Amino acid sequence: DSGVTQTPKHLITATGQRVTLRCSPRSGDLSVYWYQQSLDQGLQFLIQYYNGEERAKGNILERFSAQQFPDLHSELNLSSLELGDSALYFCASSVAGVGDTQYFGPGTRLTVL
Amino acid sequence: LAKTTQPISMDSYEGQEVNITCSHNNIATNDYITWYQQFPSQGPRFIIQGYKTKVTNEVASLFIPADRKSSTLSLPRVSLSDTAVYYCLVVDSSNTGKLIFGQGTTLQVKP
């Protein structure tokens, strides 16, 4: 158990819909990272937040957005969902910045029908 | 933009040493190179991290040459439980903090 929690574990929805994925980092960690893992794309970095502020951005689509709240939990919002958005979404946390060891949550499996 | 290359798959037998190399260019000069292990339906798990030369911990060693254009993860005496996917993780040199995972190497350990 990494100490990072993600909800929900599974999510099934339809094209065009909007969903919110939630992540609670390990106690004491200030950074949260979001990744997308699909069969054909591997692990893709989406975005990093540090203590509530966006710190780094990866291949995040404009239809996706994220935020980190004062209690340090984070949410990833995915809108206008397409079939290709079906994937495992992982959240990770670290003490501080990019060079720190990241601890990954169990992931949320999103299926878009 | 940083680019990484790893072998897609490797086979080994129990008790052997396994070396997995990741080639990476255009990576940040001041950031670590990190390796993760992933089992099916689980999140990646940290194995080892280094900046240059050699780093060793209780489960693996990491070799990074001076030019930092590659890194080699060494797993001594693998067991069946080491069957997993192994990823290198680097930071893009564009100073944006963008993280780049390698494509992953599926290691199959046979008895």
JSON list of C-alpha atoms in Angstrom, two decimals:
[
{"chain": "A", "resi": 1, "resn": "ASP", "atom": "CA", "xyz": [0.00, 0.00, 0.00]},
{"chain": "A", "resi": 2, "resn": "SER", "atom": "CA", "xyz": [1.61, 3.24, -1.20]},
{"chain": "A", "resi": 3, "resn": "GLY", "atom": "CA", "xyz": [-0.55, 5.49, 0.96]},
{"chain": "A", "resi": 4, "resn": "VAL", "atom": "CA", "xyz": [-2.04, 7.19, -2.10]},
{"chain": "A", "resi": 5, "resn": "THR", "atom": "CA", "xyz": [-5.76, 6.65, -2.55]},
{"chain": "A", "resi": 6, "resn": "GLN", "atom": "CA", "xyz": [-7.81, 7.06, -5.69]},
{"chain": "A", "resi": 7, "resn": "THR", "atom": "CA", "xyz": [-11.55, 6.95, -6.20]},
{"chain": "A", "resi": 8, "resn": "PRO", "atom": "CA", "xyz": [-13.44, 5.52, -7.86]},
{"chain": "A", "resi": 9, "resn": "LYS", "atom": "CA", "xyz": [-11.68, 2.29, -8.74]},
{"chain": "A", "resi": 10, "resn": "HIS", "atom": "CA", "xyz": [-13.77, 1.76, -11.85]},
{"chain": "A", "resi": 11, "resn": "LEU", "atom": "CA", "xyz": [-15.87, 4.17, -13.89]},
{"chain": "A", "resi": 12, "resn": "ILE", "atom": "CA", "xyz": [-18.03, 3.38, -16.89]},
{"chain": "A", "resi": 13, "resn": "THR", "atom": "CA", "xyz": [-19.62, 6.22, -18.80]},
{"chain": "A", "resi": 14, "resn": "ALA", "atom": "CA", "xyz": [-20.76, 7.26, -22.25]},
{"chain": "A", "resi": 15, "resn": "THR", "atom": "CA", "xyz": [-19.19, 9.42, -24.91]},
{"chain": "A", "resi": 16, "resn": "GLY", "atom": "CA", "xyz": [-19.75, 13.12, -24.41]},
{"chain": "A", "resi": 17, "resn": "GLN", "atom": "CA", "xyz": [-20.03, 12.83, -20.64]},
{"chain": "A", "resi": 18, "resn": "ARG", "atom": "CA", "xyz": [-17.92, 14.41, -17.93]},
{"chain": "A", "resi": 19, "resn": "VAL", "atom": "CA", "xyz": [-16.27, 12.61, -15.00]},
{"chain": "A", "resi": 20, "resn": "THR", "atom": "CA", "xyz": [-14.16, 13.55, -12.00]},
{"chain": "A", "resi": 21, "resn": "LEU", "atom": "CA", "xyz": [-11.37, 11.38, -10.62]},
{"chain": "A", "resi": 22, "resn": "ARG", "atom": "CA", "xyz": [-10.15, 11.97, -7.11]},
{"chain": "A", "resi": 23, "resn": "CYS", "atom": "CA", "xyz": [-6.77, 11.46, -5.50]},
{"chain": "A", "resi": 24, "resn": "SER", "atom": "CA", "xyz": [-5.56, 11.78, -1.91]},
{"chain": "A", "resi": 25, "resn": "PRO", "atom": "CA", "xyz": [-1.79, 11.96, -1.60]},
{"chain": "A", "resi": 26, "resn": "ARG", "atom": "CA", "xyz": [0.35, 10.38, 1.10]},
{"chain": "A", "resi": 27, "resn": "SER", "atom": "CA", "xyz": [0.38, 12.28, 4.35]},
{"chain": "A", "resi": 28, "resn": "GLY", "atom": "CA", "xyz": [2.98, 15.04, 4.13]},
{"chain": "A", "resi": 29, "resn": "ASP", "atom": "CA", "xyz": [3.39, 14.95, 0.35]},
{"chain": "A", "resi": 30, "resn": "LEU", "atom": "CA", "xyz": [2.91, 18.31, -1.35]},
{"chain": "A", "resi": 31, "resn": "SER", "atom": "CA", "xyz": [3.10, 17.25, -5.01]},
{"chain": "A", "resi": 32, "resn": "VAL", "atom": "CA", "xyz": [0.48, 15.37, -6.95]},
{"chain": "A", "resi": 33, "resn": "TYR", "atom": "CA", "xyz": [0.95, 13.98, -10.45]},
{"chain": "A", "resi": 34, "resn": "TRP", "atom": "CA", "xyz": [-1.60, 12.59, -12.90]},
{"chain": "A", "resi": 35, "resn": "TYR", "atom": "CA", "xyz": [-0.83, 9.98, -15.55]},
{"chain": "A", "resi": 36, "resn": "GLN", "atom": "CA", "xyz": [-2.83, 8.23, -18.24]},
{"chain": "A", "resi": 37, "resn": "GLN", "atom": "CA", "xyz": [-1.98, 4.65, -19.18]},
{"chain": "A", "resi": 38, "resn": "SER", "atom": "CA", "xyz": [-3.48, 3.13, -22.29]},
{"chain": "A", "resi": 39, "resn": "LEU", "atom": "CA", "xyz": [-2.41, 0.05, -24.20]},
{"chain": "A", "resi": 40, "resn": "ASP", "atom": "CA", "xyz": [-1.11, 1.94, -27.22]},
{"chain": "A", "resi": 41, "resn": "GLN", "atom": "CA", "xyz": [0.37, 4.99, -25.48]},
{"chain": "A", "resi": 42, "resn": "GLY", "atom": "CA", "xyz": [2.00, 3.62, -22.35]},
{"chain": "A", "resi": 43, "resn": "LEU", "atom": "CA", "xyz": [2.32, 5.88, -19.32]},
{"chain": "A", "resi": 44, "resn": "GLN", "atom": "CA", "xyz": [1.72, 9.50, -20.29]},
{"chain": "A", "resi": 45, "resn": "PHE", "atom": "CA", "xyz": [2.36, 12.34, -17.87]},
{"chain": "A", "resi": 46, "resn": "LEU", "atom": "CA", "xyz": [-0.57, 14.72, -17.73]},
{"chain": "A", "resi": 47, "resn": "ILE", "atom": "CA", "xyz": [0.06, 17.33, -15.07]},
{"chain": "A", "resi": 48, "resn": "GLN", "atom": "CA", "xyz": [1.75, 18.06, -11.73]},
{"chain": "A", "resi": 49, "resn": "TYR", "atom": "CA", "xyz": [0.58, 20.24, -8.87]},
{"chain": "A", "resi": 50, "resn": "TYR", "atom": "CA", "xyz": [2.69, 21.39, -5.97]},
{"chain": "A", "resi": 51, "resn": "ASN", "atom": "CA", "xyz": [1.00, 22.77, -2.88]},
{"chain": "A", "resi": 52, "resn": "GLY", "atom": "CA", "xyz": [-2.02, 23.91, -4.84]},
{"chain": "A", "resi": 53, "resn": "GLU", "atom": "CA", "xyz": [-0.18, 25.41, -7.80]},
{"chain": "A", "resi": 54, "resn": "GLU", "atom": "CA", "xyz": [0.26, 23.91, -11.25]},
{"chain": "A", "resi": 55, "resn": "ARG", "atom": "CA", "xyz": [3.96, 23.06, -11.59]},
{"chain": "A", "resi": 56, "resn": "ALA", "atom": "CA", "xyz": [4.37, 21.12, -14.84]},
{"chain": "A", "resi": 57, "resn": "LYS", "atom": "CA", "xyz": [2.22, 20.15, -17.74]},
{"chain": "A", "resi": 58, "resn": "GLY", "atom": "CA", "xyz": [2.50, 17.18, -20.03]},
{"chain": "A", "resi": 59, "resn": "ASN", "atom": "CA", "xyz": [0.28, 15.80, -22.76]},
{"chain": "A", "resi": 60, "resn": "ILE", "atom": "CA", "xyz": [-2.95, 16.92, -21.17]},
{"chain": "A", "resi": 61, "resn": "LEU", "atom": "CA", "xyz": [-5.82, 17.57, -23.56]},
{"chain": "A", "resi": 62, "resn": "GLU", "atom": "CA", "xyz": [-7.78, 20.81, -23.35]},
{"chain": "A", "resi": 63, "resn": "ARG", "atom": "CA", "xyz": [-10.85, 18.74, -22.46]},
{"chain": "A", "resi": 64, "resn": "PHE", "atom": "CA", "xyz": [-9.05, 17.66, -19.29]},
{"chain": "A", "resi": 65, "resn": "SER", "atom": "CA", "xyz": [-8.37, 19.84, -16.28]},
{"chain": "A", "resi": 66, "resn": "ALA", "atom": "CA", "xyz": [-7.09, 19.31, -12.78]},
{"chain": "A", "resi": 67, "resn": "GLN", "atom": "CA", "xyz": [-6.74, 21.10, -9.52]},
{"chain": "A", "resi": 68, "resn": "GLN", "atom": "CA", "xyz": [-5.23, 20.60, -6.09]},
{"chain": "A", "resi": 69, "resn": "PHE", "atom": "CA", "xyz": [-7.19, 21.78, -3.10]},
{"chain": "A", "resi": 70, "resn": "PRO", "atom": "CA", "xyz": [-5.96, 23.35, 0.16]},
{"chain": "A", "resi": 71, "resn": "ASP", "atom": "CA", "xyz": [-6.11, 19.96, 1.89]},
{"chain": "A", "resi": 72, "resn": "LEU", "atom": "CA", "xyz": [-3.79, 18.74, -0.92]},
{"chain": "A", "resi": 73, "resn": "HIS", "atom": "CA", "xyz": [-6.18, 16.26, -2.48]},
{"chain": "A", "resi": 74, "resn": "SER", "atom": "CA", "xyz": [-6.50, 16.56, -6.23]},
{"chain": "A", "resi": 75, "resn": "GLU", "atom": "CA", "xyz": [-9.18, 16.06, -8.82]},
{"chain": "A", "resi": 76, "resn": "LEU", "atom": "CA", "xyz": [-8.84, 15.34, -12.53]},
{"chain": "A", "resi": 77, "resn": "ASN", "atom": "CA", "xyz": [-11.82, 16.40, -14.61]},
{"chain": "A", "resi": 78, "resn": "LEU", "atom": "CA", "xyz": [-12.37, 14.79, -17.99]},
{"chain": "A", "resi": 79, "resn": "SER", "atom": "CA", "xyz": [-15.06, 16.25, -20.22]},
{"chain": "A", "resi": 80, "resn": "SER", "atom": "CA", "xyz": [-16.59, 15.59, -23.64]},
{"chain": "A", "resi": 81, "resn": "LEU", "atom": "CA", "xyz": [-15.34, 12.06, -23.27]},
{"chain": "A", "resi": 82, "resn": "GLU", "atom": "CA", "xyz": [-14.34, 10.06, -26.33]},
{"chain": "A", "resi": 83, "resn": "LEU", "atom": "CA", "xyz": [-13.81, 6.35, -26.77]},
{"chain": "A", "resi": 84, "resn": "GLY", "atom": "CA", "xyz": [-10.07, 6.95, -26.88]},
{"chain": "A", "resi": 85, "resn": "ASP", "atom": "CA", "xyz": [-10.11, 8.34, -23.35]},
{"chain": "A", "resi": 86, "resn": "SER", "atom": "CA", "xyz": [-10.68, 4.83, -22.02]},
{"chain": "A", "resi": 87, "resn": "ALA", "atom": "CA", "xyz": [-7.58, 4.10, -19.95]},
{"chain": "A", "resi": 88, "resn": "LEU", "atom": "CA", "xyz": [-6.13, 3.65, -16.50]},
{"chain": "A", "resi": 89, "resn": "TYR", "atom": "CA", "xyz": [-5.58, 6.97, -14.76]},
{"chain": "A", "resi": 90, "resn": "PHE", "atom": "CA", "xyz": [-2.95, 7.01, -12.05]},
{"chain": "A", "resi": 91, "resn": "CYS", "atom": "CA", "xyz": [-2.26, 9.59, -9.44]},
{"chain": "A", "resi": 92, "resn": "ALA", "atom": "CA", "xyz": [1.11, 9.77, -7.71]},
{"chain": "A", "resi": 93, "resn": "SER", "atom": "CA", "xyz": [2.44, 11.94, -4.93]},
{"chain": "A", "resi": 94, "resn": "SER", "atom": "CA", "xyz": [5.86, 13.00, -3.72]},
{"chain": "A", "resi": 95, "resn": "VAL", "atom": "CA", "xyz": [7.26, 15.05, -0.89]},
{"chain": "A", "resi": 96, "resn": "ALA", "atom": "CA", "xyz": [8.19, 18.01, -3.04]},
{"chain": "A", "resi": 97, "resn": "GLY", "atom": "CA", "xyz": [9.34, 18.30, -6.64]},
{"chain": "A", "resi": 98, "resn": "VAL", "atom": "CA", "xyz": [9.93, 16.39, -9.82]},
{"chain": "A", "resi": 99, "resn": "GLY", "atom": "CA", "xyz": [13.12, 14.68, -8.68]},
{"chain": "A", "resi": 100, "resn": "ASP", "atom": "CA", "xyz": [11.50, 13.07, -5.67]},
{"chain": "A", "resi": 101, "resn": "THR", "atom": "CA", "xyz": [10.36, 9.48, -5.50]},
{"chain": "A", "resi": 102, "resn": "GLN", "atom": "CA", "xyz": [6.77, 9.23, -6.63]},
{"chain": "A", "resi": 103, "resn": "TYR", "atom": "CA", "xyz": [4.31, 6.94, -4.90]},
{"chain": "A", "resi": 104, "resn": "PHE", "atom": "CA", "xyz": [1.51, 5.74, -7.14]},
{"chain": "A", "resi": 105, "resn": "GLY", "atom": "CA", "xyz": [-2.08, 5.05, -6.27]},
{"chain": "A", "resi": 106, "resn": "PRO", "atom": "CA", "xyz": [-3.97, 1.96, -7.47]},
{"chain": "A", "resi": 107, "resn": "GLY", "atom": "CA", "xyz": [-5.49, 3.82, -10.41]},
{"chain": "A", "resi": 108, "resn": "THR", "atom": "CA", "xyz": [-8.96, 4.48, -11.75]},
{"chain": "A", "resi": 109, "resn": "ARG", "atom": "CA", "xyz": [-10.02, 2.43, -14.75]},
{"chain": "A", "resi": 110, "resn": "LEU", "atom": "CA", "xyz": [-12.18, 4.56, -17.03]},
{"chain": "A", "resi": 111, "resn": "THR", "atom": "CA", "xyz": [-14.27, 2.91, -19.72]},
{"chain": "A", "resi": 112, "resn": "VAL", "atom": "CA", "xyz": [-16.04, 5.14, -22.22]},
{"chain": "A", "resi": 113, "resn": "LEU", "atom": "CA", "xyz": [-18.77, 3.38, -24.19]},
{"chain": "B", "resi": 1, "resn": "LEU", "atom": "CA", "xyz": [11.82, 17.04, -26.58]},
{"chain": "B", "resi": 2, "resn": "ALA", "atom": "CA", "xyz": [13.23, 14.13, -24.59]},
{"chain": "B", "resi": 3, "resn": "LYS", "atom": "CA", "xyz": [12.90, 10.70, -26.16]},
{"chain": "B", "resi": 4, "resn": "THR", "atom": "CA", "xyz": [13.39, 7.33, -24.49]},
{"chain": "B", "resi": 5, "resn": "THR", "atom": "CA", "xyz": [13.96, 3.87, -25.92]},
{"chain": "B", "resi": 6, "resn": "GLN", "atom": "CA", "xyz": [13.74, 0.58, -24.04]},
{"chain": "B", "resi": 7, "resn": "PRO", "atom": "CA", "xyz": [13.58, -3.01, -25.27]},
{"chain": "B", "resi": 8, "resn": "ILE", "atom": "CA", "xyz": [9.98, -4.15, -25.47]},
{"chain": "B", "resi": 9, "resn": "SER", "atom": "CA", "xyz": [10.62, -7.46, -23.74]},
{"chain": "B", "resi": 10, "resn": "MET", "atom": "CA", "xyz": [13.29, -9.65, -22.16]},
{"chain": "B", "resi": 11, "resn": "ASP", "atom": "CA", "xyz": [13.38, -13.22, -20.93]},
{"chain": "B", "resi": 12, "resn": "SER", "atom": "CA", "xyz": [15.51, -14.58, -18.13]},
{"chain": "B", "resi": 13, "resn": "TYR", "atom": "CA", "xyz": [15.79, -17.53, -15.78]},
{"chain": "B", "resi": 14, "resn": "GLU", "atom": "CA", "xyz": [15.65, -17.56, -12.03]},
{"chain": "B", "resi": 15, "resn": "GLY", "atom": "CA", "xyz": [18.96, -16.73, -10.39]},
{"chain": "B", "resi": 16, "resn": "GLN", "atom": "CA", "xyz": [20.36, -14.82, -13.36]},
{"chain": "B", "resi": 17, "resn": "GLU", "atom": "CA", "xyz": [21.35, -11.18, -13.44]},
{"chain": "B", "resi": 18, "resn": "VAL", "atom": "CA", "xyz": [19.22, -9.02, -15.72]},
{"chain": "B", "resi": 19, "resn": "ASN", "atom": "CA", "xyz": [20.27, -5.70, -17.25]},
{"chain": "B", "resi": 20, "resn": "ILE", "atom": "CA", "xyz": [17.71, -3.41, -18.85]},
{"chain": "B", "resi": 21, "resn": "THR", "atom": "CA", "xyz": [18.95, -0.33, -20.69]},
{"chain": "B", "resi": 22, "resn": "CYS", "atom": "CA", "xyz": [17.02, 2.82, -21.42]},
{"chain": "B", "resi": 23, "resn": "SER", "atom": "CA", "xyz": [18.38, 5.26, -23.99]},
{"chain": "B", "resi": 24, "resn": "HIS", "atom": "CA", "xyz": [17.35, 8.85, -23.40]},
{"chain": "B", "resi": 25, "resn": "ASN", "atom": "CA", "xyz": [18.35, 12.10, -25.06]},
{"chain": "B", "resi": 26, "resn": "ASN", "atom": "CA", "xyz": [17.46, 15.74, -24.37]},
{"chain": "B", "resi": 27, "resn": "ILE", "atom": "CA", "xyz": [16.94, 15.10, -20.72]},
{"chain": "B", "resi": 28, "resn": "ALA", "atom": "CA", "xyz": [17.29, 17.71, -18.01]},
{"chain": "B", "resi": 29, "resn": "THR", "atom": "CA", "xyz": [20.88, 18.06, -16.85]},
{"chain": "B", "resi": 30, "resn": "ASN", "atom": "CA", "xyz": [20.04, 18.49, -13.20]},
{"chain": "B", "resi": 31, "resn": "ASP", "atom": "CA", "xyz": [17.36, 15.89, -12.63]},
{"chain": "B", "resi": 32, "resn": "TYR", "atom": "CA", "xyz": [17.39, 12.27, -11.59]},
{"chain": "B", "resi": 33, "resn": "ILE", "atom": "CA", "xyz": [16.81, 9.22, -13.75]},
{"chain": "B", "resi": 34, "resn": "THR", "atom": "CA", "xyz": [14.35, 6.90, -12.04]},
{"chain": "B", "resi": 35, "resn": "TRP", "atom": "CA", "xyz": [13.22, 3.34, -12.62]},
{"chain": "B", "resi": 36, "resn": "TYR", "atom": "CA", "xyz": [9.84, 1.89, -11.71]},
{"chain": "B", "resi": 37, "resn": "GLN", "atom": "CA", "xyz": [8.36, -1.61, -11.65]},
{"chain": "B", "resi": 38, "resn": "GLN", "atom": "CA", "xyz": [4.75, -2.30, -12.50]},
{"chain": "B", "resi": 39, "resn": "PHE", "atom": "CA", "xyz": [2.66, -5.43, -12.00]},
{"chain": "B", "resi": 40, "resn": "PRO", "atom": "CA", "xyz": [-0.63, -5.94, -13.87]},
{"chain": "B", "resi": 41, "resn": "SER", "atom": "CA", "xyz": [-3.47, -3.72, -12.64]},
{"chain": "B", "resi": 42, "resn": "GLN", "atom": "CA", "xyz": [-1.23, -1.96, -10.13]},
{"chain": "B", "resi": 43, "resn": "GLY", "atom": "CA", "xyz": [0.45, 1.43, -10.03]},
{"chain": "B", "resi": 44, "resn": "PRO", "atom": "CA", "xyz": [4.18, 1.65, -10.75]},
{"chain": "B", "resi": 45, "resn": "ARG", "atom": "CA", "xyz": [6.47, 1.15, -7.79]},
{"chain": "B", "resi": 46, "resn": "PHE", "atom": "CA", "xyz": [9.81, 2.92, -7.25]},
{"chain": "B", "resi": 47, "resn": "ILE", "atom": "CA", "xyz": [12.91, 0.77, -7.66]},
{"chain": "B", "resi": 48, "resn": "ILE", "atom": "CA", "xyz": [15.93, 3.06, -7.82]},
{"chain": "B", "resi": 49, "resn": "GLN", "atom": "CA", "xyz": [17.04, 6.55, -8.76]},
{"chain": "B", "resi": 50, "resn": "GLY", "atom": "CA", "xyz": [20.34, 8.11, -9.74]},
{"chain": "B", "resi": 51, "resn": "TYR", "atom": "CA", "xyz": [22.00, 11.15, -11.22]},
{"chain": "B", "resi": 52, "resn": "LYS", "atom": "CA", "xyz": [25.29, 9.77, -12.52]},
{"chain": "B", "resi": 53, "resn": "THR", "atom": "CA", "xyz": [27.75, 6.87, -12.10]},
{"chain": "B", "resi": 54, "resn": "LYS", "atom": "CA", "xyz": [26.45, 3.99, -10.03]},
{"chain": "B", "resi": 55, "resn": "VAL", "atom": "CA", "xyz": [23.80, 3.67, -7.37]},
{"chain": "B", "resi": 56, "resn": "THR", "atom": "CA", "xyz": [22.94, 0.49, -5.48]},
{"chain": "B", "resi": 57, "resn": "ASN", "atom": "CA", "xyz": [20.16, -0.32, -3.08]},
{"chain": "B", "resi": 58, "resn": "GLU", "atom": "CA", "xyz": [18.83, -3.52, -1.60]},
{"chain": "B", "resi": 59, "resn": "VAL", "atom": "CA", "xyz": [17.01, -4.59, -4.77]},
{"chain": "B", "resi": 60, "resn": "ALA", "atom": "CA", "xyz": [18.90, -3.18, -7.76]},
{"chain": "B", "resi": 61, "resn": "SER", "atom": "CA", "xyz": [21.80, -1.22, -9.17]},
{"chain": "B", "resi": 62, "resn": "LEU", "atom": "CA", "xyz": [21.65, 1.65, -11.61]},
{"chain": "B", "resi": 63, "resn": "PHE", "atom": "CA", "xyz": [24.49, 2.55, -13.95]},
{"chain": "B", "resi": 64, "resn": "ILE", "atom": "CA", "xyz": [24.55, 5.97, -15.61]},
{"chain": "B", "resi": 65, "resn": "PRO", "atom": "CA", "xyz": [27.45, 6.97, -17.90]},
{"chain": "B", "resi": 66, "resn": "ALA", "atom": "CA", "xyz": [28.92, 10.45, -17.75]},
{"chain": "B", "resi": 67, "resn": "ASP", "atom": "CA", "xyz": [27.00, 11.66, -20.83]},
{"chain": "B", "resi": 68, "resn": "ARG", "atom": "CA", "xyz": [23.71, 10.57, -19.22]},
{"chain": "B", "resi": 69, "resn": "LYS", "atom": "CA", "xyz": [22.33, 9.45, -22.57]},
{"chain": "B", "resi": 70, "resn": "SER", "atom": "CA", "xyz": [21.43, 6.05, -21.21]},
{"chain": "B", "resi": 71, "resn": "SER", "atom": "CA", "xyz": [20.93, 4.22, -17.98]},
{"chain": "B", "resi": 72, "resn": "THR", "atom": "CA", "xyz": [21.03, 0.52, -17.13]},
{"chain": "B", "resi": 73, "resn": "LEU", "atom": "CA", "xyz": [18.97, -1.11, -14.44]},
{"chain": "B", "resi": 74, "resn": "SER", "atom": "CA", "xyz": [20.61, -4.23, -13.06]},
{"chain": "B", "resi": 75, "resn": "LEU", "atom": "CA", "xyz": [18.58, -6.82, -11.15]},
{"chain": "B", "resi": 76, "resn": "PRO", "atom": "CA", "xyz": [20.77, -9.40, -9.44]},
{"chain": "B", "resi": 77, "resn": "ARG", "atom": "CA", "xyz": [19.59, -12.99, -9.19]},
{"chain": "B", "resi": 78, "resn": "VAL", "atom": "CA", "xyz": [16.03, -12.51, -10.41]},
{"chain": "B", "resi": 79, "resn": "SER", "atom": "CA", "xyz": [13.17, -14.64, -9.15]},
{"chain": "B", "resi": 80, "resn": "LEU", "atom": "CA", "xyz": [9.75, -15.44, -10.59]},
{"chain": "B", "resi": 81, "resn": "SER", "atom": "CA", "xyz": [8.28, -12.55, -8.60]},
{"chain": "B", "resi": 82, "resn": "ASP", "atom": "CA", "xyz": [10.41, -10.12, -10.61]},
{"chain": "B", "resi": 83, "resn": "THR", "atom": "CA", "xyz": [8.26, -10.80, -13.68]},
{"chain": "B", "resi": 84, "resn": "ALA", "atom": "CA", "xyz": [6.86, -7.34, -14.37]},
{"chain": "B", "resi": 85, "resn": "VAL", "atom": "CA", "xyz": [7.15, -4.29, -16.61]},
{"chain": "B", "resi": 86, "resn": "TYR", "atom": "CA", "xyz": [10.08, -1.97, -15.93]},
{"chain": "B", "resi": 87, "resn": "TYR", "atom": "CA", "xyz": [10.03, 1.72, -16.86]},
{"chain": "B", "resi": 88, "resn": "CYS", "atom": "CA", "xyz": [12.65, 4.42, -16.90]},
{"chain": "B", "resi": 89, "resn": "LEU", "atom": "CA", "xyz": [11.49, 7.94, -16.06]},
{"chain": "B", "resi": 90, "resn": "VAL", "atom": "CA", "xyz": [13.34, 11.08, -17.09]},
{"chain": "B", "resi": 91, "resn": "VAL", "atom": "CA", "xyz": [12.68, 14.81, -17.08]},
{"chain": "B", "resi": 92, "resn": "ASP", "atom": "CA", "xyz": [12.55, 16.68, -20.36]},
{"chain": "B", "resi": 93, "resn": "SER", "atom": "CA", "xyz": [15.37, 19.15, -20.97]},
{"chain": "B", "resi": 94, "resn": "SER", "atom": "CA", "xyz": [13.01, 21.98, -21.86]},
{"chain": "B", "resi": 95, "resn": "ASN", "atom": "CA", "xyz": [12.95, 23.05, -18.20]},
{"chain": "B", "resi": 96, "resn": "THR", "atom": "CA", "xyz": [9.20, 22.69, -18.10]},
{"chain": "B", "resi": 97, "resn": "GLY", "atom": "CA", "xyz": [9.39, 19.80, -15.68]},
{"chain": "B", "resi": 98, "resn": "LYS", "atom": "CA", "xyz": [7.68, 17.51, -18.16]},
{"chain": "B", "resi": 99, "resn": "LEU", "atom": "CA", "xyz": [8.12, 13.87, -17.16]},
{"chain": "B", "resi": 100, "resn": "ILE", "atom": "CA", "xyz": [8.75, 11.22, -19.77]},
{"chain": "B", "resi": 101, "resn": "PHE", "atom": "CA", "xyz": [8.24, 7.52, -19.12]},
{"chain": "B", "resi": 102, "resn": "GLY", "atom": "CA", "xyz": [9.94, 4.96, -21.32]},
{"chain": "B", "resi": 103, "resn": "GLN", "atom": "CA", "xyz": [7.75, 2.54, -23.23]},
{"chain": "B", "resi": 104, "resn": "GLY", "atom": "CA", "xyz": [8.42, -0.17, -20.66]},
{"chain": "B", "resi": 105, "resn": "THR", "atom": "CA", "xyz": [10.29, -3.48, -20.80]},
{"chain": "B", "resi": 106, "resn": "THR", "atom": "CA", "xyz": [8.32, -6.61, -20.01]},
{"chain": "B", "resi": 107, "resn": "LEU", "atom": "CA", "xyz": [10.61, -8.97, -18.11]},
{"chain": "B", "resi": 108, "resn": "GLN", "atom": "CA", "xyz": [9.57, -12.62, -18.04]},
{"chain": "B", "resi": 109, "resn": "VAL", "atom": "CA", "xyz": [11.46, -14.74, -15.52]},
{"chain": "B", "resi": 110, "resn": "LYS", "atom": "CA", "xyz": [11.26, -18.47, -16.13]},
{"chain": "B", "resi": 111, "resn": "PRO", "atom": "CA", "xyz": [11.92, -21.26, -13.64]}
]
